[in-house]
Amino acid sequence: MTEHPTIATFGTADGQLSLGGMTLQRLAARVGTTPFFAYDRALLTARVERLRAALPKAIHLSYAVKANPMPAVVQHLAGLVDAMDVASTGEMATVLDTVLPAERVSFAGPGKTEAEIEKAVAAGVTIEMESATEVDRVVKIGDRLGFRPRVALRVNPDFRVKGSGMRMGGGPQQFGVDVEQVPHLLARLVAADVDFLGFHVFAGSQNLDAAILGEAQRRTVDLIVALAERLPSPIRYVNLGGGFGIPYFAKDIPVDLDAIGANLAELMATRIAACLPEAAVVVELGRYLVGECGVYVTRVVDRKHSRGRDYLVVDGGMHHQLAASGNFGQVIRRNYPIAVGNRMDEPAAGPVTVVGCLCTPLDLLGDEVALPPADIGDLIVLFQAGAYGLTASPTAFLGHPHPAEVLV
Ligand SMILES: *Cc1c(COP(=O)(O)O)cnc(C)c1O
């Protein structure tokens, strides 16, 4: 039952999955309703510690809030990371409630409106401008408000990163300014009354290959060095993006963090020390920080046998955890790690298909998975639910109640 590395990470007690030092049934009783999401505080802390140990000390670790914007999670991480990246003014408000000073907050994403930019300029967060229009808006709003906007430019690189689950740089993109258009914009920015800090490149998400991630970081540094040479004063901000993936499927191999750290250490000691000596170097991670620290817990409400197939019907589904159903960015549907959380010591029996309670065949959570025989009332746990879970799911679809979320 515990072959997937993440399942083993949680640990068990009394034959049950253990979270935040509690057995799963006790936690379910504490929450009082299923389904629910639970995020493990100690695992989040351990994750940050593991990253700190592997990455060079000088790297600023930033949390990309859209991966999991639950306020308690954001509050907990605010005490552990150096910075946070937000993708909306809603996320910005959540982060401004934490101990992190506004100078440690960046605001990225296409399509920022004047109203959003105005809030961000007033807050003093760093606006990562993604187009010439956004540059115009920021300059105008800074003049109007009488505050100097803190800004960086998000650059769409001229290379692509292979092996990313979602590509967000290279080729035509809605993200960032194409590198060939940047010199023209820099001339404008140098003349404008803004505090221009530096550059941001985020080339792709969910990548498990340390060699490819390392190459992307090297090429990003080269690109930023070339752009920085055009500026009259040294840049103070270099955001290398992130994109570190987590293992979702049986054959996925966890990313080699030490190899990434070694590559970054070499970059810091060579190109960055020589050419970008005043820059804070940021690595920005969402999924890698929180994805493996959370579970989605559902309860079996029905068991069925239909023409040779065994089914478990649970009280949750794709309306809460879309990704596990395979409908969030997967080309071929594969099963997320799954367990009967109150039968962790029992051997797996024949394959069973776990479905949610929505009236659509899309609501498939585990297709012919090997689980111990489960009864009505048992707790089915879906792992890798800490990132892009609840807030990336169509919660209004079919009108079921909202699930609880707890940080334990
Ligand atoms: C979504 C996003 C991230 C986080 O991506 P992960 O794959 O979750 O690490 C980082 N930076 C930016 C700009 C993003 O939009």
Tab-separated table of C-alpha atoms and ligand atoms in Angstrom:
chain	number	residue	atom	x	y	z
A	1	MET	CA	0.000	0.000	0.000
A	2	THR	CA	2.823	2.429	0.625
A	3	GLU	CA	4.823	2.080	-2.576
A	4	HIS	CA	4.338	5.717	-3.623
A	5	PRO	CA	6.945	7.886	-1.851
A	6	THR	CA	4.385	10.466	-0.753
A	7	ILE	CA	2.173	7.905	0.977
A	8	ALA	CA	5.164	6.744	3.001
A	9	THR	CA	5.989	10.357	3.930
A	10	PHE	CA	2.788	10.745	5.930
A	11	GLY	CA	3.397	7.690	8.077
A	12	THR	CA	0.852	5.488	9.795
A	13	ALA	CA	-0.353	4.785	13.332
A	14	ASP	CA	-2.759	2.038	14.449
A	15	GLY	CA	-3.130	0.908	10.851
A	16	GLN	CA	-4.293	4.355	9.805
A	17	LEU	CA	-2.765	7.186	7.877
A	18	SER	CA	-1.400	9.774	10.264
A	19	LEU	CA	-1.641	13.534	9.731
A	20	GLY	CA	-0.470	16.254	12.051
A	21	GLY	CA	0.110	13.588	14.698
A	22	MET	CA	-3.484	12.296	14.489
A	23	THR	CA	-4.954	9.146	13.031
A	24	LEU	CA	-7.143	9.793	10.036
A	25	GLN	CA	-10.409	8.690	11.690
A	26	ARG	CA	-9.749	10.979	14.625
A	27	LEU	CA	-8.979	13.858	12.269
A	28	ALA	CA	-12.173	13.142	10.317
A	29	ALA	CA	-14.105	13.262	13.604
A	30	ARG	CA	-12.398	16.522	14.490
A	31	VAL	CA	-13.329	18.065	11.141
A	32	GLY	CA	-16.826	16.657	11.506
A	33	THR	CA	-17.667	16.330	7.804
A	34	THR	CA	-16.272	14.625	4.762
A	35	PRO	CA	-14.960	15.334	2.236
A	36	PHE	CA	-12.159	17.600	3.400
A	37	PHE	CA	-8.651	18.727	2.503
A	38	ALA	CA	-5.932	18.438	5.133
A	39	TYR	CA	-2.494	20.003	4.907
A	40	ASP	CA	0.293	18.870	7.224
A	41	ARG	CA	2.196	21.706	8.901
A	42	ALA	CA	5.218	19.569	9.830
A	43	LEU	CA	5.560	18.323	6.257
A	44	LEU	CA	5.414	21.908	4.947
A	45	THR	CA	8.158	22.917	7.361
A	46	ALA	CA	10.249	19.876	6.426
A	47	ARG	CA	9.819	20.692	2.763
A	48	VAL	CA	11.193	24.194	3.191
A	49	GLU	CA	14.077	22.837	5.295
A	50	ARG	CA	14.916	20.287	2.609
A	51	LEU	CA	14.985	23.047	-0.018
A	52	ARG	CA	17.132	25.292	2.174
A	53	ALA	CA	19.594	22.448	2.677
A	54	ALA	CA	19.898	21.764	-1.045
A	55	LEU	CA	19.860	25.276	-2.516
A	56	PRO	CA	22.609	27.866	-2.015
A	57	LYS	CA	22.076	29.982	1.125
A	58	ALA	CA	21.804	33.207	-0.861
A	59	ILE	CA	18.831	32.010	-2.909
A	60	HIS	CA	15.566	33.694	-1.950
A	61	LEU	CA	12.834	31.101	-1.745
A	62	SER	CA	9.489	32.427	-2.943
A	63	TYR	CA	6.109	30.727	-2.609
A	64	ALA	CA	3.751	30.967	-5.599
A	65	VAL	CA	0.488	31.403	-3.715
A	66	LYS	CA	-1.835	30.205	-6.451
A	67	ALA	CA	-0.731	26.625	-5.758
A	68	ASN	CA	-2.556	26.795	-2.407
A	69	PRO	CA	-3.966	30.114	-1.198
A	70	MET	CA	-5.589	28.786	2.007
A	71	PRO	CA	-4.878	31.636	4.467
A	72	ALA	CA	-3.584	29.301	7.206
A	73	VAL	CA	-1.144	27.680	4.776
A	74	VAL	CA	0.008	31.080	3.533
A	75	GLN	CA	0.450	32.283	7.124
A	76	HIS	CA	2.504	29.226	8.024
A	77	LEU	CA	4.725	29.507	4.964
A	78	ALA	CA	5.161	33.265	5.482
A	79	GLY	CA	7.299	32.466	8.485
A	80	LEU	CA	9.478	30.075	6.500
A	81	VAL	CA	10.074	31.476	3.004
A	82	ASP	CA	11.727	34.735	1.914
A	83	ALA	CA	9.082	35.975	-0.488
A	84	MET	CA	5.738	35.233	-2.088
A	85	ASP	CA	4.396	35.591	-5.592
A	86	VAL	CA	0.735	36.417	-6.100
A	87	ALA	CA	-1.351	36.223	-9.250
A	88	SER	CA	-4.367	38.319	-8.208
A	89	THR	CA	-5.228	41.094	-5.783
A	90	GLY	CA	-7.175	38.524	-3.763
A	91	GLU	CA	-3.969	36.550	-3.220
A	92	MET	CA	-2.169	39.837	-2.569
A	93	ALA	CA	-4.576	40.642	0.267
A	94	THR	CA	-3.969	37.211	1.818
A	95	VAL	CA	-0.203	37.730	1.722
A	96	LEU	CA	-0.344	41.307	3.008
A	97	ASP	CA	-2.059	39.882	6.120
A	98	THR	CA	1.126	37.917	6.919
A	99	VAL	CA	4.427	39.022	8.429
A	100	LEU	CA	6.041	39.316	5.000
A	101	PRO	CA	6.800	42.937	4.109
A	102	ALA	CA	5.350	44.180	0.819
A	103	GLU	CA	8.869	44.440	-0.655
A	104	ARG	CA	9.005	40.645	-0.508
A	105	VAL	CA	5.811	40.238	-2.534
A	106	SER	CA	5.684	40.062	-6.326
A	107	PHE	CA	2.568	40.258	-8.473
A	108	ALA	CA	2.710	38.340	-11.754
A	109	GLY	CA	0.176	37.242	-14.354
A	110	PRO	CA	-1.265	38.575	-17.599
A	111	GLY	CA	-4.177	40.983	-17.858
A	112	LYS	CA	-3.640	43.183	-14.816
A	113	THR	CA	-6.278	45.911	-14.850
A	114	GLU	CA	-5.742	49.521	-13.825
A	115	ALA	CA	-7.662	48.893	-10.609
A	116	GLU	CA	-5.405	45.942	-9.735
A	117	ILE	CA	-2.230	47.806	-10.597
A	118	GLU	CA	-3.360	50.749	-8.497
A	119	LYS	CA	-3.784	48.513	-5.445
A	120	ALA	CA	-0.420	46.879	-6.050
A	121	VAL	CA	1.415	50.189	-6.505
A	122	ALA	CA	-0.160	51.551	-3.328
A	123	ALA	CA	0.721	48.363	-1.428
A	124	GLY	CA	4.346	48.612	-2.520
A	125	VAL	CA	4.577	45.114	-3.972
A	126	THR	CA	6.758	44.415	-7.002
A	127	ILE	CA	4.689	44.408	-10.163
A	128	GLU	CA	5.981	41.925	-12.719
A	129	MET	CA	4.911	43.620	-15.904
A	130	GLU	CA	3.878	41.257	-18.671
A	131	SER	CA	3.291	43.605	-21.636
A	132	ALA	CA	3.874	47.088	-23.035
A	133	THR	CA	0.311	47.970	-21.982
A	134	GLU	CA	1.101	47.059	-18.390
A	135	VAL	CA	4.219	49.231	-18.522
A	136	ASP	CA	2.061	52.165	-19.675
A	137	ARG	CA	-0.497	51.517	-16.942
A	138	VAL	CA	2.078	51.254	-14.176
A	139	VAL	CA	3.839	54.477	-15.199
A	140	LYS	CA	0.559	56.370	-15.448
A	141	ILE	CA	-0.764	55.079	-12.130
A	142	GLY	CA	2.524	55.810	-10.357
A	143	ASP	CA	2.390	59.406	-11.601
A	144	ARG	CA	-1.227	59.770	-10.561
A	145	LEU	CA	-0.779	58.285	-7.075
A	146	GLY	CA	2.550	59.965	-6.432
A	147	PHE	CA	4.210	56.676	-5.353
A	148	ARG	CA	7.122	55.236	-7.264
A	149	PRO	CA	6.029	51.788	-8.472
A	150	ARG	CA	8.384	48.897	-7.749
A	151	VAL	CA	8.584	46.949	-10.976
A	152	ALA	CA	10.241	44.056	-12.744
A	153	LEU	CA	9.790	42.811	-16.269
A	154	ARG	CA	8.646	39.293	-16.981
A	155	VAL	CA	10.474	38.054	-20.041
A	156	ASN	CA	9.274	35.377	-22.439
A	157	PRO	CA	12.565	33.635	-23.268
A	158	ASP	CA	13.693	32.557	-26.716
A	159	PHE	CA	14.102	28.965	-25.538
A	160	ARG	CA	11.643	26.287	-24.510
A	161	VAL	CA	11.972	23.960	-21.550
A	162	LYS	CA	11.424	20.332	-22.468
A	163	GLY	CA	9.560	17.965	-20.169
A	164	SER	CA	7.380	20.539	-18.424
A	165	GLY	CA	3.788	19.570	-17.631
A	166	MET	CA	2.729	23.104	-18.553
A	167	ARG	CA	4.869	25.312	-20.749
A	168	MET	CA	4.798	28.972	-19.828
A	169	GLY	CA	7.717	30.366	-21.786
A	170	GLY	CA	9.282	30.087	-25.250
A	171	GLY	CA	7.489	30.487	-28.570
A	172	PRO	CA	4.375	32.646	-28.663
A	173	GLN	CA	2.999	33.205	-25.154
A	174	GLN	CA	0.447	35.257	-23.267
A	175	PHE	CA	3.048	35.466	-20.482
A	176	GLY	CA	5.772	38.070	-20.337
A	177	VAL	CA	7.375	40.236	-23.005
A	178	ASP	CA	9.250	38.487	-25.814
A	179	VAL	CA	12.955	38.925	-25.173
A	180	GLU	CA	13.463	40.618	-28.551
A	181	GLN	CA	10.954	43.331	-27.554
A	182	VAL	CA	12.586	43.999	-24.191
A	183	PRO	CA	15.319	46.491	-25.239
A	184	HIS	CA	12.683	48.854	-26.620
A	185	LEU	CA	10.698	48.700	-23.368
A	186	LEU	CA	13.807	49.166	-21.239
A	187	ALA	CA	14.479	52.492	-22.904
A	188	ARG	CA	11.020	53.600	-21.778
A	189	LEU	CA	11.444	52.238	-18.276
A	190	VAL	CA	14.789	53.916	-17.728
A	191	ALA	CA	13.205	57.269	-18.587
A	192	ALA	CA	10.084	56.679	-16.456
A	193	ASP	CA	9.659	57.429	-12.771
A	194	VAL	CA	9.622	53.805	-11.593
A	195	ASP	CA	11.906	51.725	-9.392
A	196	PHE	CA	13.058	49.123	-11.913
A	197	LEU	CA	14.410	46.117	-10.010
A	198	GLY	CA	15.113	43.465	-12.603
A	199	PHE	CA	13.753	40.506	-14.510
A	200	HIS	CA	11.580	37.443	-14.104
A	201	VAL	CA	11.521	34.351	-16.309
A	202	PHE	CA	9.180	31.454	-15.616
A	203	ALA	CA	9.471	28.915	-18.371
A	204	GLY	CA	7.367	25.961	-17.271
A	205	SER	CA	5.739	23.950	-14.533
A	206	GLN	CA	5.824	20.347	-13.227
A	207	ASN	CA	9.282	19.328	-14.447
A	208	LEU	CA	10.987	16.345	-12.810
A	209	ASP	CA	14.248	16.469	-14.753
A	210	ALA	CA	17.038	18.229	-12.827
A	211	ALA	CA	19.255	18.420	-15.912
A	212	ILE	CA	16.583	20.229	-17.901
A	213	LEU	CA	15.728	22.527	-14.993
A	214	GLY	CA	19.423	23.298	-14.553
A	215	GLU	CA	19.837	24.092	-18.219
A	216	ALA	CA	16.797	26.390	-18.082
A	217	GLN	CA	18.354	28.210	-15.115
A	218	ARG	CA	21.679	28.627	-16.943
A	219	ARG	CA	19.981	29.947	-20.062
A	220	THR	CA	17.804	32.247	-17.974
A	221	VAL	CA	20.874	33.717	-16.277
A	222	ASP	CA	22.572	34.228	-19.663
A	223	LEU	CA	19.486	35.954	-20.991
A	224	ILE	CA	19.177	38.234	-17.964
A	225	VAL	CA	22.902	39.078	-18.001
A	226	ALA	CA	22.572	40.171	-21.634
A	227	LEU	CA	19.518	42.329	-20.829
A	228	ALA	CA	21.100	43.828	-17.718
A	229	GLU	CA	24.080	45.014	-19.774
A	230	ARG	CA	21.746	47.459	-21.508
A	231	LEU	CA	20.838	49.186	-18.260
A	232	PRO	CA	22.617	52.185	-16.721
A	233	SER	CA	22.678	50.704	-13.205
A	234	PRO	CA	22.963	47.150	-11.814
A	235	ILE	CA	19.758	45.168	-11.406
A	236	ARG	CA	18.663	44.099	-7.919
A	237	TYR	CA	16.223	41.305	-8.735
A	238	VAL	CA	16.627	38.109	-10.741
A	239	ASN	CA	13.680	35.724	-10.568
A	240	LEU	CA	14.670	32.407	-12.148
A	241	GLY	CA	11.193	30.899	-11.883
A	242	GLY	CA	10.946	27.341	-10.652
A	243	GLY	CA	8.860	24.602	-12.126
A	244	PHE	CA	10.148	21.799	-9.861
A	245	GLY	CA	7.693	18.944	-10.251
A	246	ILE	CA	6.392	16.314	-7.860
A	247	PRO	CA	5.783	12.610	-8.557
A	248	TYR	CA	2.107	12.029	-9.297
A	249	PHE	CA	2.215	8.666	-10.994
A	250	ALA	CA	3.749	5.292	-10.235
A	251	LYS	CA	6.663	5.715	-12.674
A	252	ASP	CA	7.526	9.328	-11.783
A	253	ILE	CA	10.931	9.776	-10.186
A	254	PRO	CA	11.216	12.655	-7.678
A	255	VAL	CA	13.300	15.591	-8.892
A	256	ASP	CA	16.988	15.468	-7.883
A	257	LEU	CA	17.091	18.524	-5.635
A	258	ASP	CA	20.793	18.194	-4.849
A	259	ALA	CA	21.649	18.321	-8.553
A	260	ILE	CA	19.564	21.476	-8.924
A	261	GLY	CA	21.287	22.954	-5.879
A	262	ALA	CA	24.741	22.170	-7.243
A	263	ASN	CA	23.919	23.807	-10.568
A	264	LEU	CA	22.566	26.908	-8.834
A	265	ALA	CA	25.616	27.105	-6.575
A	266	GLU	CA	27.856	27.089	-9.610
A	267	LEU	CA	25.776	29.790	-11.296
A	268	MET	CA	25.869	31.925	-8.155
A	269	ALA	CA	29.638	31.585	-7.868
A	270	THR	CA	30.328	32.340	-11.529
A	271	ARG	CA	27.952	34.241	-13.825
A	272	ILE	CA	25.840	35.817	-11.090
A	273	ALA	CA	28.770	36.869	-8.899
A	274	ALA	CA	30.573	38.336	-11.907
A	275	CYS	CA	27.711	39.986	-13.803
A	276	LEU	CA	24.769	40.451	-11.414
A	277	PRO	CA	26.484	41.087	-8.090
A	278	GLU	CA	23.718	43.211	-6.571
A	279	ALA	CA	20.829	40.979	-7.517
A	280	ALA	CA	18.666	39.024	-5.086
A	281	VAL	CA	18.241	35.688	-6.854
A	282	VAL	CA	14.785	34.214	-6.433
A	283	VAL	CA	13.508	30.697	-7.015
A	284	GLU	CA	9.739	30.631	-7.076
A	285	LEU	CA	7.899	27.413	-6.259
A	286	GLY	CA	4.279	26.505	-5.807
A	287	ARG	CA	3.555	22.847	-6.346
A	288	TYR	CA	6.904	21.651	-5.006
A	289	LEU	CA	6.381	23.396	-1.670
A	290	VAL	CA	2.829	22.310	-0.947
A	291	GLY	CA	1.682	19.605	-3.363
A	292	GLU	CA	2.875	16.572	-1.428
A	293	CYS	CA	1.879	18.002	1.959
A	294	GLY	CA	-1.871	17.762	1.413
A	295	VAL	CA	-4.527	15.077	1.029
A	296	TYR	CA	-8.143	15.026	-0.053
A	297	VAL	CA	-10.188	12.780	2.224
A	298	THR	CA	-13.500	11.291	1.142
A	299	ARG	CA	-15.827	8.682	2.617
A	300	VAL	CA	-17.256	5.626	0.879
A	301	VAL	CA	-21.017	6.037	0.538
A	302	ASP	CA	-21.776	3.090	-1.724
A	303	ARG	CA	-20.277	-0.111	-3.122
A	304	LYS	CA	-21.412	-1.621	-6.368
A	305	HIS	CA	-20.593	-4.510	-8.620
A	306	SER	CA	-21.385	-3.885	-12.271
A	307	ARG	CA	-20.717	-6.529	-14.931
A	308	GLY	CA	-17.402	-7.662	-13.620
A	309	ARG	CA	-16.222	-4.401	-12.108
A	310	ASP	CA	-16.170	-3.373	-8.454
A	311	TYR	CA	-16.955	0.247	-7.688
A	312	LEU	CA	-16.562	2.396	-4.630
A	313	VAL	CA	-18.646	5.567	-4.677
A	314	VAL	CA	-17.293	8.308	-2.412
A	315	ASP	CA	-18.850	11.545	-1.142
A	316	GLY	CA	-16.290	13.768	-2.917
A	317	GLY	CA	-15.142	14.054	-6.493
A	318	MET	CA	-13.762	16.125	-9.341
A	319	HIS	CA	-15.692	19.210	-8.174
A	320	HIS	CA	-13.147	19.437	-5.309
A	321	GLN	CA	-10.081	17.660	-6.682
A	322	LEU	CA	-10.292	18.031	-10.439
A	323	ALA	CA	-6.665	17.062	-11.011
A	324	ALA	CA	-7.141	13.540	-9.637
A	325	SER	CA	-9.885	12.919	-12.197
A	326	GLY	CA	-7.370	13.621	-14.968
A	327	ASN	CA	-9.174	16.655	-16.297
A	328	PHE	CA	-6.617	19.328	-15.282
A	329	GLY	CA	-3.835	19.360	-17.839
A	330	GLN	CA	-3.403	15.604	-18.365
A	331	VAL	CA	-3.357	14.180	-21.869
A	332	ILE	CA	-3.727	10.537	-20.855
A	333	ARG	CA	-5.588	9.864	-17.611
A	334	ARG	CA	-3.497	8.136	-14.956
A	335	ASN	CA	-4.275	7.453	-11.317
A	336	TYR	CA	-3.089	9.706	-8.537
A	337	PRO	CA	-1.824	7.854	-5.466
A	338	ILE	CA	-4.793	6.647	-3.420
A	339	ALA	CA	-5.317	4.640	-0.245
A	340	VAL	CA	-7.961	3.424	2.159
A	341	GLY	CA	-6.744	5.678	4.941
A	342	ASN	CA	-8.166	3.602	7.788
A	343	ARG	CA	-6.826	0.287	6.415
A	344	MET	CA	-3.171	1.082	5.776
A	345	ASP	CA	-1.929	-2.287	7.062
A	346	GLU	CA	-4.295	-4.452	5.074
A	347	PRO	CA	-3.184	-6.119	1.844
A	348	ALA	CA	-4.544	-4.982	-1.484
A	349	ALA	CA	-7.192	-7.177	-3.078
A	350	GLY	CA	-8.596	-7.172	-6.603
A	351	PRO	CA	-8.836	-3.923	-8.570
A	352	VAL	CA	-11.568	-1.487	-7.671
A	353	THR	CA	-12.738	1.660	-9.429
A	354	VAL	CA	-13.243	4.684	-7.200
A	355	VAL	CA	-15.725	7.245	-8.468
A	356	GLY	CA	-17.064	10.494	-7.074
A	357	CYS	CA	-20.675	11.445	-6.474
A	358	LEU	CA	-21.145	13.610	-9.567
A	359	CYS	CA	-23.453	12.493	-12.346
A	360	THR	CA	-20.787	12.450	-15.055
A	361	PRO	CA	-18.357	9.736	-16.219
A	362	LEU	CA	-15.584	12.328	-15.871
A	363	ASP	CA	-15.809	11.928	-12.104
A	364	LEU	CA	-13.318	9.077	-11.891
A	365	LEU	CA	-10.834	9.199	-8.995
A	366	GLY	CA	-9.132	5.805	-9.235
A	367	ASP	CA	-9.413	3.540	-12.263
A	368	GLU	CA	-8.972	-0.170	-11.360
A	369	VAL	CA	-6.705	0.562	-8.411
A	370	ALA	CA	-5.332	-2.070	-6.026
A	371	LEU	CA	-6.825	-1.308	-2.609
A	372	PRO	CA	-7.756	-3.395	0.411
A	373	PRO	CA	-11.458	-4.299	0.409
A	374	ALA	CA	-13.299	-1.195	1.635
A	375	ASP	CA	-16.689	-0.806	3.273
A	376	ILE	CA	-19.222	1.973	3.352
A	377	GLY	CA	-17.913	4.500	5.881
A	378	ASP	CA	-14.216	3.885	5.132
A	379	LEU	CA	-12.012	6.847	4.276
A	380	ILE	CA	-10.512	7.041	0.784
A	381	VAL	CA	-7.514	9.351	0.622
A	382	LEU	CA	-6.195	11.000	-2.526
A	383	PHE	CA	-2.614	12.204	-2.228
A	384	GLN	CA	-0.754	15.054	-3.976
A	385	ALA	CA	-3.716	17.295	-3.143
A	386	GLY	CA	-1.811	20.170	-1.521
A	387	ALA	CA	-1.357	22.136	-4.757
A	388	TYR	CA	-3.913	23.019	-7.439
A	389	GLY	CA	-6.593	21.131	-5.523
A	390	LEU	CA	-9.666	22.882	-4.214
A	391	THR	CA	-9.074	26.270	-5.832
A	392	ALA	CA	-8.332	24.677	-9.204
A	393	SER	CA	-11.573	22.685	-9.205
A	394	PRO	CA	-15.108	23.479	-10.445
A	395	THR	CA	-16.719	23.611	-6.991
A	396	ALA	CA	-20.059	24.923	-8.253
A	397	PHE	CA	-20.497	21.987	-10.644
A	398	LEU	CA	-23.580	20.026	-9.424
A	399	GLY	CA	-24.100	22.217	-6.394
A	400	HIS	CA	-22.694	20.030	-3.636
A	401	PRO	CA	-21.473	21.703	-0.429
A	402	HIS	CA	-18.001	23.188	-0.178
A	403	PRO	CA	-15.460	20.877	1.517
A	404	ALA	CA	-13.658	21.821	4.710
A	405	GLU	CA	-9.934	22.660	4.667
A	406	VAL	CA	-7.668	22.217	7.679
A	407	LEU	CA	-4.023	22.789	8.434
A	408	VAL	CA	-2.903	20.276	11.052
B	1	LIG	C1	2.046	29.263	-11.271
B	1	LIG	C2	3.298	29.990	-11.175
B	1	LIG	C3	4.352	29.476	-10.405
B	1	LIG	C4	4.266	28.180	-9.673
B	1	LIG	O1	4.344	27.078	-10.493
B	1	LIG	P1	4.520	25.637	-9.820
B	1	LIG	O2	4.583	24.705	-10.957
B	1	LIG	O3	3.341	25.422	-8.951
B	1	LIG	O4	5.765	25.658	-9.015
B	1	LIG	C5	5.502	30.222	-10.328
B	1	LIG	N1	5.623	31.403	-10.951
B	1	LIG	C6	4.630	31.924	-11.691
B	1	LIG	C7	4.814	33.226	-12.339
B	1	LIG	C8	3.443	31.244	-11.838
B	1	LIG	O5	2.473	31.758	-12.582
